[in-house]
């Protein structure tokens, strides 16, 4: 630790309190557990002025963003610099309301009928952080927990599970554990990130409206207080700590088609590709679920079902324009003739049973063992295995069943696992299993290809966003799951995961034409735009129903391609700022009480507001427009903000609004995202005055980190546009740029030396 870092570290009331930057303060108490973080790879230290005052009982630490008061009993109270209470310790004890009336006998009766009492933490948890609950505070974060945007009044567990029953709005836990929460009270924001991967629990006033609390079964007391003037600043501090999602390859923002079952044979996958081509549905990738493998063995390919062999097959698909993404499961088949199993067993690379032998449970391949991903050697080994796929030309790895899932009961909690350099019981690394698998996969693909890895994972922990895209797992083709897709993806974005999506159309159960259409509309800006469904359910390819469904579906997938440059800009912006692509309205309007709990609208960056229809048979809907002036995307009608409006939303209409004077790069509709650099770009100005910065690079590797990218600045004043190349590091810049304002179209031509000149209509005609 450097001298100045030491000066920012304080030992108070048995805790080590470290001021990492003005808005990030770490509270730590060693309880004898490993203390290296899985979520944080680089601590974002900043030299910070901290003023310290001590009186008899209270020590006060003050930075430019946060004020901490710590008393002798270890209470930690957090304020902003103007004195607003952000998170003040509750002085009482937990007092569960309602539970006091349930004695053991009644508990048995309740359970007897099959009811449960919901998420509940033990009364005496090893770690408890308990705060006063303001009657006006809202709570966000926690990744993709089900239900609504504001978590107030609900309780959740952090324990990764494969949950296959229909998810409810009160589901305590699913596939991911992302223990970060943001509270917002009258516009005053604060974040708390509990970097403890053990089983933990959040209760936002469900147990008692007087307090909210976090508790963990074990681990160190290890949390971060995140401050900032706005919710955006607080979220940015969280992602500064746990890392940004590196720019994805551009094609990964295209449409993707999947279904469990396609990969049973080469012919079936070809038929899907041909369907997409025939019906003119733009698409960049087809996903191969478990059947492409040989007996569900990871890193194998069933030669019998793919008679030309996988290499020729992948190449043939590529010639048609489709990339392939293959699934890889956590469970490795126990089979003495299978090299991955044999190698792993010889090297002691699997999670161990009490007698030291590989622990066996059941997954798709039958008896299966589980790589010990907490071991850096196992991660390297697994990373190298990716070459089997990348050498064949596969474009991405979809990691599944990595909670880890097991069919023969859950993995015993005390199995022997590795946590970097220590042996620990399974329960202590359970929640980071998918995280470590994703990290191994990301690093392996990066080494093998030098390209930006495309990894998708179902299980995750805080910080997994550095390695992987996520999807929300096995949703269903039911309307509530379409409704929750909005808050789930918005909370994932706040929790540091900008690249996320749901199974469009719903995974389990049978979709309907109306549900499918509303889903592809609602998900228009979902960063991961993938239709996926379960074997045995009604087919949900865009052409599986009638002409109307196909027509509307095609219309929205084509529209998606128009917005890919805008989405790509937002990913470039995320990399700089940590802010999500798909956002809840409240993130952009933190002082607007109406925005605090909007569950059926979302924003894309700062400029686009989406109000999908997520209710069956609805053909008109109420839209809340926050402050400002909004333009209806479909007819340019202007609306003042701060009001509710009613709009028509026939089946083929996704209500969409653009902030007045926003400038949106407008991509071309192509069947696949082009590998060749775009020669031209159009900007649509939703008004006559505005400015935007637009990003361009080769869309595939890491050269941009060496400066090989372009930044264009487009400015429009009273309808007159100017275009500047602010940064010219990627040689093939646009040769033509068109700016379309509400007053007309202006054209520019690249004149060399980073200059764009106006082209007169006639001049362009001569070219
Ligand atoms: C899991 C996945 C699902 C996949 C299925 C078969 O249920 O969540 O997406 O299709 O396994 O591999």
XYZ file of C-alpha atoms and ligand atoms in Angstrom:
779
model
C 0.000 0.000 0.000
C 1.376 3.420 -0.918
C 1.809 6.087 1.740
C -1.165 8.155 0.616
C -3.333 5.055 0.449
C -2.330 4.287 4.006
C -3.396 7.776 4.996
C -6.842 7.033 3.599
C -7.162 3.921 5.744
C -8.590 4.120 9.248
C -9.039 1.644 12.019
C -12.246 2.527 13.859
C -14.276 0.470 16.309
C -12.731 -2.813 15.181
C -13.281 -2.096 11.482
C -10.863 -1.074 8.760
C -12.433 1.818 6.880
C -10.747 2.715 3.627
C -11.532 5.763 1.552
C -10.841 4.536 -1.964
C -12.105 7.683 -3.654
C -14.427 10.515 -2.592
C -17.467 8.381 -3.498
C -16.238 4.881 -2.597
C -15.601 3.848 1.003
C -14.780 0.304 2.054
C -15.850 -1.107 5.426
C -14.062 -4.301 6.427
C -13.795 -6.547 9.433
C -11.767 -9.717 9.229
C -13.720 -12.748 10.399
C -11.099 -15.217 9.265
C -12.305 -15.827 5.701
C -10.316 -15.356 2.467
C -10.430 -11.670 1.688
C -9.492 -11.429 -1.980
C -12.394 -10.119 -3.982
C -13.787 -12.054 -6.922
C -15.710 -9.025 -8.133
C -12.991 -6.393 -8.018
C -9.874 -6.857 -10.102
C -8.477 -3.325 -9.864
C -9.252 -1.118 -6.902
C -10.027 2.356 -8.305
C -7.862 4.245 -5.836
C -7.949 8.007 -5.975
C -5.929 10.365 -3.839
C -8.656 11.841 -1.671
C -8.820 14.579 0.902
C -10.435 13.133 4.016
C -11.151 15.361 6.961
C -11.349 13.486 10.216
C -12.993 14.714 13.403
C -13.200 12.696 16.555
C -15.213 13.431 19.639
C -15.611 11.084 22.558
C -17.930 8.655 20.883
C -18.025 9.368 17.194
C -15.391 9.527 14.499
C -16.410 11.473 11.421
C -14.790 10.973 8.027
C -15.681 13.533 5.378
C -14.859 13.435 1.659
C -16.223 15.608 -1.143
C -19.076 13.101 -1.619
C -19.737 11.236 1.605
C -19.777 11.770 5.342
C -19.371 8.752 7.603
C -20.041 8.790 11.307
C -18.833 5.731 13.171
C -19.576 5.357 16.854
C -17.894 3.296 19.533
C -20.358 0.436 19.181
C -19.541 0.160 15.494
C -22.631 1.854 14.060
C -21.896 3.296 10.638
C -24.078 6.218 9.590
C -23.751 7.671 6.112
C -24.745 11.180 5.028
C -24.217 13.279 1.954
C -22.172 16.450 2.292
C -25.245 18.603 2.816
C -26.352 16.472 5.767
C -29.035 14.284 4.178
C -29.118 10.859 5.807
C -28.305 8.217 3.198
C -27.934 5.035 5.256
C -28.182 5.232 9.015
C -27.782 2.161 11.224
C -30.958 0.994 12.940
C -30.342 0.965 16.682
C -32.909 -1.706 17.543
C -32.867 -5.423 16.998
C -34.599 -7.249 14.172
C -38.242 -7.816 15.028
C -39.989 -9.853 12.334
C -43.624 -8.877 12.065
C -46.066 -11.684 11.539
C -43.567 -14.394 12.328
C -43.992 -13.965 16.072
C -47.395 -15.642 15.716
C -45.929 -18.717 14.038
C -44.804 -21.358 16.464
C -43.138 -24.597 15.403
C -46.370 -26.470 15.160
C -47.972 -23.916 12.865
C -44.836 -23.699 10.789
C -45.184 -27.437 10.180
C -48.818 -27.023 9.190
C -47.989 -24.247 6.765
C -45.262 -26.367 5.203
C -47.587 -29.383 5.264
C -49.913 -27.787 2.744
C -46.883 -26.850 0.635
C -46.737 -23.142 1.493
C -43.515 -21.417 2.395
C -42.841 -18.347 4.465
C -40.717 -16.777 1.712
C -37.174 -15.523 1.914
C -36.005 -15.402 5.477
C -32.656 -14.991 7.084
C -31.769 -16.671 10.333
C -32.364 -14.362 13.244
C -28.745 -14.659 14.335
C -26.845 -14.436 11.049
C -23.057 -14.197 11.176
C -23.157 -10.821 9.452
C -25.991 -8.330 9.726
C -26.045 -4.752 8.507
C -29.313 -3.154 9.469
C -30.423 0.350 8.481
C -33.331 2.630 9.245
C -35.957 2.493 6.534
C -37.164 5.893 5.436
C -40.844 5.836 4.446
C -39.972 7.430 1.119
C -36.910 5.434 0.027
C -36.859 3.293 -3.128
C -34.528 0.355 -3.687
C -32.946 -0.918 -6.873
C -30.214 -3.292 -7.997
C -29.665 -6.957 -7.020
C -29.353 -8.055 -10.654
C -32.297 -9.781 -12.275
C -34.411 -10.722 -9.289
C -38.007 -11.187 -10.431
C -40.834 -8.780 -9.764
C -40.804 -5.045 -9.955
C -38.218 -2.319 -10.298
C -38.462 -0.967 -6.757
C -37.573 -3.712 -4.293
C -39.112 -1.981 -1.309
C -41.283 -4.347 0.706
C -39.675 -7.505 -0.720
C -36.950 -9.847 0.487
C -34.411 -11.840 -1.507
C -31.750 -14.480 -1.075
C -28.440 -14.598 -2.855
C -27.904 -18.239 -3.619
C -27.532 -19.332 -7.221
C -30.029 -21.980 -8.262
C -31.377 -23.525 -11.429
C -35.037 -22.725 -11.007
C -37.332 -24.480 -13.457
C -40.792 -23.950 -11.977
C -42.722 -20.854 -13.128
C -41.052 -17.839 -11.541
C -43.178 -15.662 -9.312
C -42.800 -12.022 -8.421
C -41.777 -13.107 -4.919
C -39.073 -15.540 -6.061
C -36.313 -15.125 -3.479
C -33.442 -16.299 -5.666
C -32.605 -17.373 -9.178
C -29.390 -17.963 -11.107
C -27.351 -14.915 -10.115
C -26.087 -13.288 -6.916
C -25.252 -9.645 -7.361
C -25.261 -8.193 -3.859
C -25.472 -4.521 -4.747
C -28.389 -2.271 -3.806
C -29.093 1.364 -4.487
C -31.370 3.439 -2.376
C -32.916 6.673 -3.587
C -34.821 8.918 -1.217
C -36.111 12.254 -2.491
C -33.398 12.203 -5.125
C -30.609 11.425 -2.600
C -28.810 8.288 -3.746
C -26.505 5.803 -2.056
C -25.245 2.363 -2.976
C -24.184 -0.542 -0.779
C -22.179 -3.343 -2.292
C -21.642 -6.373 -0.061
C -18.687 -8.191 -1.537
C -19.315 -11.466 0.221
C -20.060 -14.409 -2.079
C -21.472 -16.553 0.726
C -25.213 -17.099 0.957
C -26.750 -13.753 1.810
C -30.059 -12.059 2.172
C -31.644 -8.649 1.595
C -34.846 -7.503 3.212
C -36.236 -4.116 2.235
C -38.837 -3.680 4.921
C -40.666 -6.925 4.301
C -39.883 -8.166 7.781
C -40.571 -4.844 9.446
C -41.223 -1.445 7.863
C -38.882 0.211 10.374
C -35.675 -1.145 8.864
C -34.018 -2.831 5.931
C -31.137 -5.213 6.290
C -28.491 -7.333 4.692
C -27.266 -10.520 6.294
C -24.857 -13.281 5.363
C -24.467 -16.792 6.690
C -20.704 -16.424 6.904
C -17.725 -14.511 5.512
C -16.074 -11.262 6.485
C -17.899 -8.010 7.025
C -16.906 -6.577 3.675
C -18.910 -3.839 2.040
C -18.614 -0.625 0.073
C -20.529 2.596 0.499
C -21.099 4.278 -2.825
C -21.892 7.953 -2.967
C -22.417 10.607 -5.607
C -24.576 13.587 -6.393
C -26.890 11.579 -8.649
C -27.977 7.971 -9.050
C -25.890 7.887 -12.226
C -22.796 8.883 -10.284
C -23.433 6.204 -7.676
C -23.967 3.524 -10.332
C -20.792 4.725 -12.053
C -18.910 4.296 -8.783
C -20.190 0.747 -8.491
C -18.999 -0.173 -11.986
C -15.714 1.623 -11.444
C -15.231 -0.820 -8.595
C -16.458 -4.045 -10.200
C -15.486 -3.268 -13.777
C -16.997 -2.247 -17.076
C -18.171 -4.507 -19.850
C -15.587 -4.279 -22.600
C -16.945 -3.377 -26.040
C -18.649 -6.377 -27.623
C -18.158 -7.416 -31.218
C -20.622 -5.394 -33.228
C -22.440 -8.385 -34.724
C -23.396 -9.565 -31.215
C -25.925 -6.717 -31.186
C -27.718 -8.304 -34.122
C -30.696 -10.628 -33.867
C -30.019 -14.221 -32.737
C -32.136 -17.309 -33.195
C -32.147 -20.262 -30.840
C -34.169 -23.242 -29.692
C -33.314 -26.299 -27.704
C -33.608 -28.991 -30.350
C -32.273 -27.342 -33.538
C -28.831 -28.770 -33.112
C -30.044 -32.382 -33.286
C -28.790 -32.419 -36.873
C -26.964 -30.315 -39.397
C -30.050 -30.416 -41.585
C -32.232 -28.868 -38.901
C -29.847 -25.974 -38.272
C -29.546 -25.410 -42.018
C -33.325 -25.312 -42.264
C -33.457 -22.570 -39.637
C -30.831 -20.563 -41.507
C -32.751 -21.049 -44.730
C -35.959 -19.978 -42.999
C -34.343 -16.750 -41.843
C -32.953 -16.078 -45.310
C -36.182 -16.973 -47.081
C -38.305 -14.819 -44.832
C -35.766 -11.965 -44.917
C -35.295 -11.831 -41.161
C -31.924 -10.214 -40.447
C -29.947 -12.457 -38.110
C -26.349 -12.728 -37.005
C -26.158 -15.935 -35.025
C -27.853 -19.254 -34.510
C -27.298 -20.897 -31.158
C -26.605 -24.597 -30.840
C -28.053 -26.060 -27.680
C -26.838 -29.313 -26.078
C -27.665 -31.732 -28.896
C -24.733 -30.812 -31.159
C -22.419 -32.495 -28.656
C -21.505 -36.133 -28.590
C -23.555 -37.502 -25.705
C -23.611 -34.091 -23.989
C -19.830 -34.135 -23.593
C -18.413 -30.607 -23.519
C -15.931 -29.805 -26.293
C -17.081 -32.621 -28.558
C -19.244 -32.608 -31.692
C -21.522 -35.368 -32.826
C -20.018 -36.463 -36.154
C -22.933 -38.737 -36.967
C -25.465 -35.910 -36.933
C -23.099 -33.605 -38.786
C -21.871 -35.899 -41.551
C -19.637 -33.294 -43.236
C -17.927 -32.686 -39.910
C -18.249 -29.580 -37.747
C -15.567 -27.534 -39.518
C -17.252 -27.807 -42.911
C -20.626 -27.192 -41.305
C -19.552 -24.040 -39.465
C -17.937 -22.779 -42.673
C -21.059 -23.497 -44.712
C -23.173 -21.587 -42.207
C -20.726 -18.710 -42.278
C -20.991 -18.573 -46.074
C -24.724 -18.164 -45.636
C -23.985 -15.301 -43.245
C -24.760 -17.040 -39.949
C -22.390 -17.397 -37.051
C -22.783 -20.213 -34.568
C -22.757 -19.922 -30.795
C -22.434 -23.230 -28.938
C -23.577 -24.155 -25.470
C -21.111 -25.507 -22.893
C -22.416 -26.918 -19.631
C -20.665 -26.947 -16.297
C -21.170 -30.674 -15.690
C -18.516 -32.834 -17.388
C -19.559 -36.378 -18.298
C -18.007 -39.026 -16.113
C -16.600 -41.326 -18.737
C -13.193 -42.959 -18.580
C -12.884 -42.814 -22.386
C -13.525 -39.074 -22.566
C -10.368 -36.976 -22.551
C -11.766 -33.945 -20.690
C -12.886 -36.181 -17.845
C -9.678 -38.209 -17.834
C -7.399 -35.180 -17.862
C -9.400 -33.366 -15.225
C -9.454 -36.404 -12.971
C -5.720 -36.978 -13.259
C -5.007 -33.378 -12.379
C -7.536 -33.223 -9.525
C -9.406 -30.502 -11.376
C -12.916 -31.461 -10.259
C -14.784 -30.579 -7.075
C -13.963 -33.264 -4.548
C -16.080 -35.478 -2.350
C -15.122 -36.215 1.236
C -12.779 -39.028 0.224
C -10.945 -36.790 -2.257
C -12.498 -38.433 -5.358
C -14.359 -36.309 -7.913
C -17.862 -35.606 -6.655
C -20.515 -37.061 -8.974
C -24.041 -35.815 -9.560
C -26.384 -36.027 -12.542
C -26.796 -33.492 -15.351
C -27.583 -33.877 -19.078
C -24.886 -36.504 -19.759
C -25.899 -38.645 -16.788
C -23.147 -38.989 -14.202
C -21.172 -35.774 -14.252
C -18.369 -34.055 -12.343
C -17.794 -30.334 -11.845
C -14.621 -28.405 -12.701
C -13.183 -26.637 -9.675
C -13.201 -23.175 -11.324
C -11.879 -21.408 -8.221
C -8.513 -22.986 -9.032
C -6.546 -20.737 -11.439
C -5.031 -23.846 -13.079
C -8.510 -25.212 -13.804
C -9.501 -21.883 -15.318
C -6.485 -21.924 -17.615
C -7.195 -25.527 -18.621
C -10.863 -24.756 -19.326
C -9.817 -21.630 -21.212
C -7.562 -23.688 -23.452
C -10.415 -26.100 -24.147
C -12.244 -23.244 -25.868
C -9.842 -23.733 -28.767
C -11.787 -26.830 -29.748
C -14.645 -24.475 -30.619
C -12.756 -21.405 -31.808
C -10.592 -23.522 -34.146
C -13.787 -24.765 -35.772
C -14.874 -21.176 -36.313
C -17.517 -21.062 -33.602
C -18.276 -17.428 -32.731
C -19.227 -17.574 -29.070
C -19.658 -19.772 -26.005
C -22.933 -19.974 -24.132
C -22.228 -21.172 -20.579
C -25.131 -22.923 -18.926
C -26.069 -24.982 -15.868
C -23.336 -23.193 -13.942
C -25.054 -22.434 -10.626
C -24.085 -25.328 -10.780
C -27.276 -27.200 -11.681
C -27.591 -30.861 -10.704
C -30.545 -33.204 -11.067
C -29.788 -35.485 -8.157
C -30.183 -32.965 -5.355
C -28.003 -29.907 -4.822
C -24.241 -30.209 -4.402
C -23.464 -30.846 -0.719
C -22.343 -27.636 0.916
C -19.158 -29.082 2.341
C -17.614 -30.558 -0.821
C -13.981 -29.625 -1.222
C -13.356 -26.681 -3.562
C -10.550 -24.263 -4.266
C -10.639 -20.531 -3.712
C -7.496 -19.376 -5.549
C -4.885 -20.729 -3.121
C -7.070 -22.083 -0.321
C -9.253 -25.136 0.087
C -12.778 -24.157 1.092
C -16.170 -25.839 1.395
C -18.377 -25.642 -1.698
C -20.824 -23.276 -0.056
C -18.203 -20.526 0.131
C -17.597 -20.459 -3.629
C -21.011 -21.645 -4.776
C -22.162 -18.186 -5.817
C -19.004 -17.486 -7.828
C -19.025 -20.777 -9.734
C -20.579 -19.283 -12.870
C -18.429 -16.183 -12.470
C -15.219 -18.196 -12.489
C -16.422 -20.344 -15.393
C -17.174 -17.179 -17.387
C -13.799 -15.728 -16.559
C -12.035 -18.918 -17.708
C -14.061 -18.880 -20.923
C -13.448 -15.205 -21.632
C -9.713 -15.433 -21.073
C -9.439 -18.639 -23.109
C -11.300 -17.208 -26.111
C -9.375 -13.956 -25.951
C -6.079 -15.849 -25.985
C -7.208 -18.113 -28.777
C -8.673 -15.521 -31.118
C -7.506 -12.048 -30.106
C -11.098 -10.981 -30.730
C -13.591 -9.661 -28.222
C -14.989 -12.853 -26.728
C -18.718 -13.421 -26.935
C -19.614 -15.346 -23.780
C -23.121 -15.742 -22.381
C -23.727 -17.061 -18.900
C -26.752 -17.921 -16.808
C -25.108 -17.855 -13.370
C -23.157 -14.791 -12.304
C -21.780 -12.823 -9.390
C -20.970 -9.123 -9.092
C -18.263 -8.288 -11.617
C -19.093 -11.075 -14.102
C -19.931 -8.264 -16.523
C -16.218 -8.003 -17.332
C -16.312 -11.444 -18.907
C -19.790 -12.214 -20.051
C -23.184 -11.289 -21.344
C -26.061 -12.675 -19.290
C -29.587 -13.810 -19.951
C -32.310 -14.191 -17.370
C -32.560 -17.974 -17.698
C -35.643 -20.096 -18.093
C -38.540 -17.679 -18.255
C -41.895 -18.758 -19.663
C -44.205 -17.806 -22.451
C -46.544 -16.006 -20.087
C -47.427 -12.308 -19.967
C -46.049 -11.642 -16.460
C -42.623 -12.777 -17.642
C -42.738 -10.291 -20.496
C -43.765 -7.631 -17.979
C -40.861 -8.397 -15.665
C -38.360 -8.446 -18.489
C -38.314 -4.641 -18.236
C -37.526 -4.291 -14.507
C -35.238 -7.336 -14.618
C -33.082 -5.941 -17.415
C -33.173 -2.427 -15.935
C -31.994 -3.688 -12.541
C -29.311 -5.773 -14.232
C -28.117 -2.600 -15.951
C -27.945 -0.736 -12.654
C -26.116 -3.717 -11.167
C -23.287 -3.326 -13.680
C -24.556 -5.602 -16.466
C -25.294 -3.586 -19.595
C -25.213 -6.631 -21.895
C -28.246 -8.692 -20.973
C -31.428 -10.105 -22.406
C -34.381 -12.430 -21.909
C -35.473 -15.371 -24.031
C -37.706 -13.562 -26.530
C -41.072 -15.292 -26.826
C -40.448 -17.092 -23.538
C -38.444 -20.290 -22.988
C -40.828 -22.737 -21.312
C -44.569 -23.155 -22.093
C -46.224 -22.296 -25.376
C -46.002 -18.843 -26.831
C -48.809 -17.259 -28.802
C -48.520 -15.055 -31.880
C -49.560 -12.003 -29.874
C -47.110 -12.660 -27.033
C -44.273 -13.299 -29.453
C -44.942 -10.082 -31.347
C -45.204 -7.983 -28.200
C -41.978 -9.544 -26.917
C -39.942 -8.841 -30.028
C -41.257 -5.268 -29.901
C -40.625 -4.768 -26.168
C -37.105 -6.182 -26.455
C -36.205 -3.959 -29.418
C -33.321 -2.387 -27.469
C -32.556 -5.342 -25.242
C -28.797 -5.574 -25.732
C -28.961 -9.356 -26.194
C -31.718 -9.863 -28.771
C -32.287 -13.614 -28.855
C -35.380 -15.727 -29.426
C -35.010 -19.010 -27.523
C -37.442 -21.743 -26.542
C -37.622 -25.116 -24.931
C -37.768 -28.429 -26.706
C -41.343 -29.666 -26.771
C -42.980 -26.256 -26.604
C -44.787 -24.624 -29.503
C -42.283 -23.432 -32.102
C -41.623 -19.695 -32.016
C -39.513 -18.922 -35.045
C -40.835 -15.721 -36.649
C -42.515 -17.765 -39.377
C -44.073 -20.341 -37.050
C -47.446 -18.583 -37.107
C -49.393 -16.487 -39.613
C -48.338 -13.837 -42.143
C -49.200 -10.969 -39.840
C -46.917 -12.291 -37.088
C -44.107 -12.774 -39.570
C -44.583 -9.313 -41.056
C -44.533 -7.526 -37.704
C -41.657 -9.627 -36.402
C -39.607 -8.854 -39.497
C -40.447 -5.156 -39.247
C -39.012 -4.981 -35.698
C -35.915 -7.057 -36.357
C -35.190 -4.786 -39.321
C -35.756 -1.744 -37.113
C -33.321 -3.211 -34.586
C -30.570 -3.070 -37.250
C -31.255 0.647 -37.727
C -30.469 1.170 -34.062
C -27.326 -0.965 -33.862
C -24.971 2.051 -34.263
C -26.861 3.792 -31.439
C -26.561 0.714 -29.210
C -22.900 0.388 -30.112
C -22.354 4.042 -29.161
C -23.941 3.284 -25.806
C -21.591 0.346 -25.250
C -18.646 2.616 -26.028
C -20.116 5.112 -23.580
C -20.628 2.391 -20.972
C -16.975 1.499 -21.229
C -16.108 5.066 -20.305
C -18.773 5.717 -17.702
C -20.156 2.384 -16.461
C -23.705 3.498 -17.238
C -26.122 0.943 -18.663
C -27.564 0.816 -22.168
C -31.129 -0.092 -21.193
C -32.157 2.003 -18.207
C -35.028 2.566 -15.857
C -36.572 6.018 -16.294
C -35.497 6.881 -12.744
C -31.810 6.672 -13.655
C -32.197 9.589 -16.042
C -34.744 11.455 -13.894
C -33.732 10.753 -10.265
C -35.688 13.684 -8.846
C -38.929 12.632 -10.472
C -41.024 10.731 -7.931
C -43.252 9.442 -10.739
C -40.272 7.798 -12.380
C -39.282 5.914 -9.238
C -41.448 2.926 -9.916
C -42.071 2.792 -13.644
C -42.186 -0.892 -14.511
C -43.583 -0.826 -18.011
C -41.291 1.680 -19.726
C -37.569 1.913 -20.138
C -35.014 4.246 -21.614
C -32.134 3.564 -23.943
C -29.272 5.867 -23.094
C -30.580 9.358 -22.441
C -32.539 9.807 -25.637
C -35.035 7.043 -26.275
C -38.075 6.152 -24.214
C -39.796 2.840 -24.918
C -43.297 2.083 -23.676
C -44.044 -1.457 -24.867
C -47.406 -3.132 -24.642
C -46.955 -5.999 -22.195
C -50.595 -6.798 -21.512
C -52.624 -9.232 -23.545
C -55.183 -7.711 -25.876
C -54.186 -4.147 -25.031
C -54.328 -1.811 -28.028
C -53.913 1.581 -26.365
C -51.746 2.479 -23.444
C -50.889 5.178 -20.972
C -47.362 6.494 -21.306
C -45.620 8.559 -18.672
C -43.327 11.128 -20.235
C -40.716 12.586 -17.886
C -39.586 16.223 -18.087
C -38.591 17.683 -21.443
C -40.126 17.510 -24.857
C -40.707 14.168 -26.571
C -41.170 13.277 -30.196
C -43.297 10.300 -31.186
C -40.963 8.202 -33.297
C -43.713 7.116 -35.688
C -45.339 10.417 -36.589
C -43.029 13.162 -35.215
C -45.788 14.463 -33.004
C -44.405 16.566 -30.197
C -45.417 16.115 -26.536
C -44.507 18.103 -23.475
C -43.084 15.954 -20.689
C -44.216 15.596 -17.089
C -47.516 14.145 -18.143
C -49.308 10.940 -18.967
C -50.525 10.539 -22.481
C -52.649 7.866 -24.101
C -51.328 6.416 -27.328
C -52.716 3.937 -29.787
C -50.743 0.746 -29.896
C -52.182 -1.660 -32.428
C -50.420 -4.993 -32.562
C -47.756 -3.702 -34.934
C -46.946 -0.591 -32.904
C -44.331 -0.261 -30.209
C -44.850 3.155 -28.588
C -41.481 4.857 -28.949
C -40.412 8.404 -28.099
C -37.246 10.313 -28.778
C -36.030 13.216 -26.685
C -36.430 16.422 -28.663
C -33.177 17.429 -30.375
C -31.600 14.029 -29.839
C -29.409 12.874 -32.701
C -29.554 9.159 -33.444
C -27.132 7.386 -35.782
C -29.309 5.444 -38.177
C -27.814 2.186 -39.429
C -28.549 0.268 -42.589
C -30.840 -2.705 -42.674
C -28.735 -5.642 -43.762
C -29.280 -9.377 -43.315
C -26.167 -9.505 -41.105
C -23.975 -6.876 -39.452
C -21.336 -6.190 -42.085
C -17.750 -7.218 -41.355
C -16.450 -4.544 -43.738
C -16.246 -0.988 -42.353
C -19.315 1.128 -43.036
C -18.643 3.645 -45.776
C -21.379 5.999 -44.750
C -23.599 6.932 -41.837
C -26.833 8.760 -41.479
C -27.834 10.787 -38.425
C -31.464 11.526 -37.682
C -32.056 14.696 -35.716
C -35.344 14.744 -33.817
C -35.452 18.512 -33.897
C -33.232 21.221 -35.336
C -30.667 21.784 -32.605
C -28.514 19.217 -30.900
C -25.182 17.518 -30.667
C -23.910 13.989 -30.383
C -20.680 12.048 -30.325
C -20.573 8.916 -32.414
C -18.062 6.073 -32.096
C -16.665 3.809 -34.787
C -14.030 1.083 -34.824
C -13.448 -2.260 -36.524
C -16.120 -3.866 -34.338
C -14.207 -7.021 -33.609
C -10.847 -6.900 -31.801
C -8.914 -4.877 -29.237
C -7.126 -2.478 -31.577
C -9.424 0.261 -30.329
C -7.583 0.099 -27.024
C -4.524 1.280 -28.908
C -6.404 4.260 -30.244
C -7.772 2.717 -33.458
C -11.193 4.252 -33.293
C -12.971 7.316 -34.617
C -15.096 9.831 -32.789
C -17.406 12.010 -34.813
C -19.016 15.100 -33.418
C -22.253 16.070 -35.108
C -23.680 19.447 -34.128
C -26.880 21.007 -35.379
C -27.820 24.638 -34.749
C -31.049 26.049 -36.151
C -31.139 23.208 -38.622
C -27.547 23.715 -39.819
C -25.304 20.720 -39.282
C -21.553 20.486 -38.888
C -19.564 17.272 -38.723
C -16.130 16.950 -37.155
C -13.809 14.018 -36.801
C -12.647 14.595 -33.249
C -10.487 11.512 -33.054
C -9.251 9.729 -36.145
C -7.483 6.534 -35.155
C -9.377 4.033 -37.309
C -8.351 4.702 -40.877
C -11.447 3.860 -42.898
C -13.663 6.706 -41.697
C -17.063 7.357 -43.278
C -16.788 8.742 -46.768
C -20.299 10.150 -46.669
C -22.393 11.436 -43.816
C -26.019 12.473 -44.059
C -27.715 14.548 -41.386
C -31.491 14.600 -41.530
C -33.060 17.325 -39.434
C -36.722 18.169 -39.273
C -35.998 20.962 -41.769
C -34.260 18.851 -44.367
C -31.299 16.737 -45.349
C -27.661 17.829 -45.438
C -24.915 15.778 -46.971
C -21.208 15.747 -46.194
C -18.252 14.196 -47.927
C -14.923 13.290 -46.410
C -12.396 15.693 -47.851
C -9.287 14.156 -46.242
C -7.308 15.473 -43.300
C -10.120 14.843 -40.867
C -12.422 17.330 -42.645
C -15.973 16.893 -43.839
C -17.379 19.281 -46.412
C -20.943 19.979 -47.391
C -22.051 18.441 -50.634
C -24.679 20.190 -52.686
C -27.449 17.963 -54.022
C -26.202 18.477 -57.625
C -22.621 17.856 -56.682
C -23.554 14.551 -55.151
C -25.560 13.601 -58.231
C -22.475 14.164 -60.347
C -20.461 11.662 -58.290
C -31.305 -24.849 -19.511
C -31.084 -23.500 -20.161
C -31.812 -23.435 -21.468
C -31.365 -24.575 -22.361
C -31.567 -25.923 -21.662
C -30.984 -27.076 -22.458
O -32.632 -24.995 -19.160
O -31.442 -22.458 -19.310
O -31.598 -22.196 -22.090
O -32.076 -24.554 -23.555
O -30.930 -25.887 -20.410
O -29.633 -26.934 -22.644
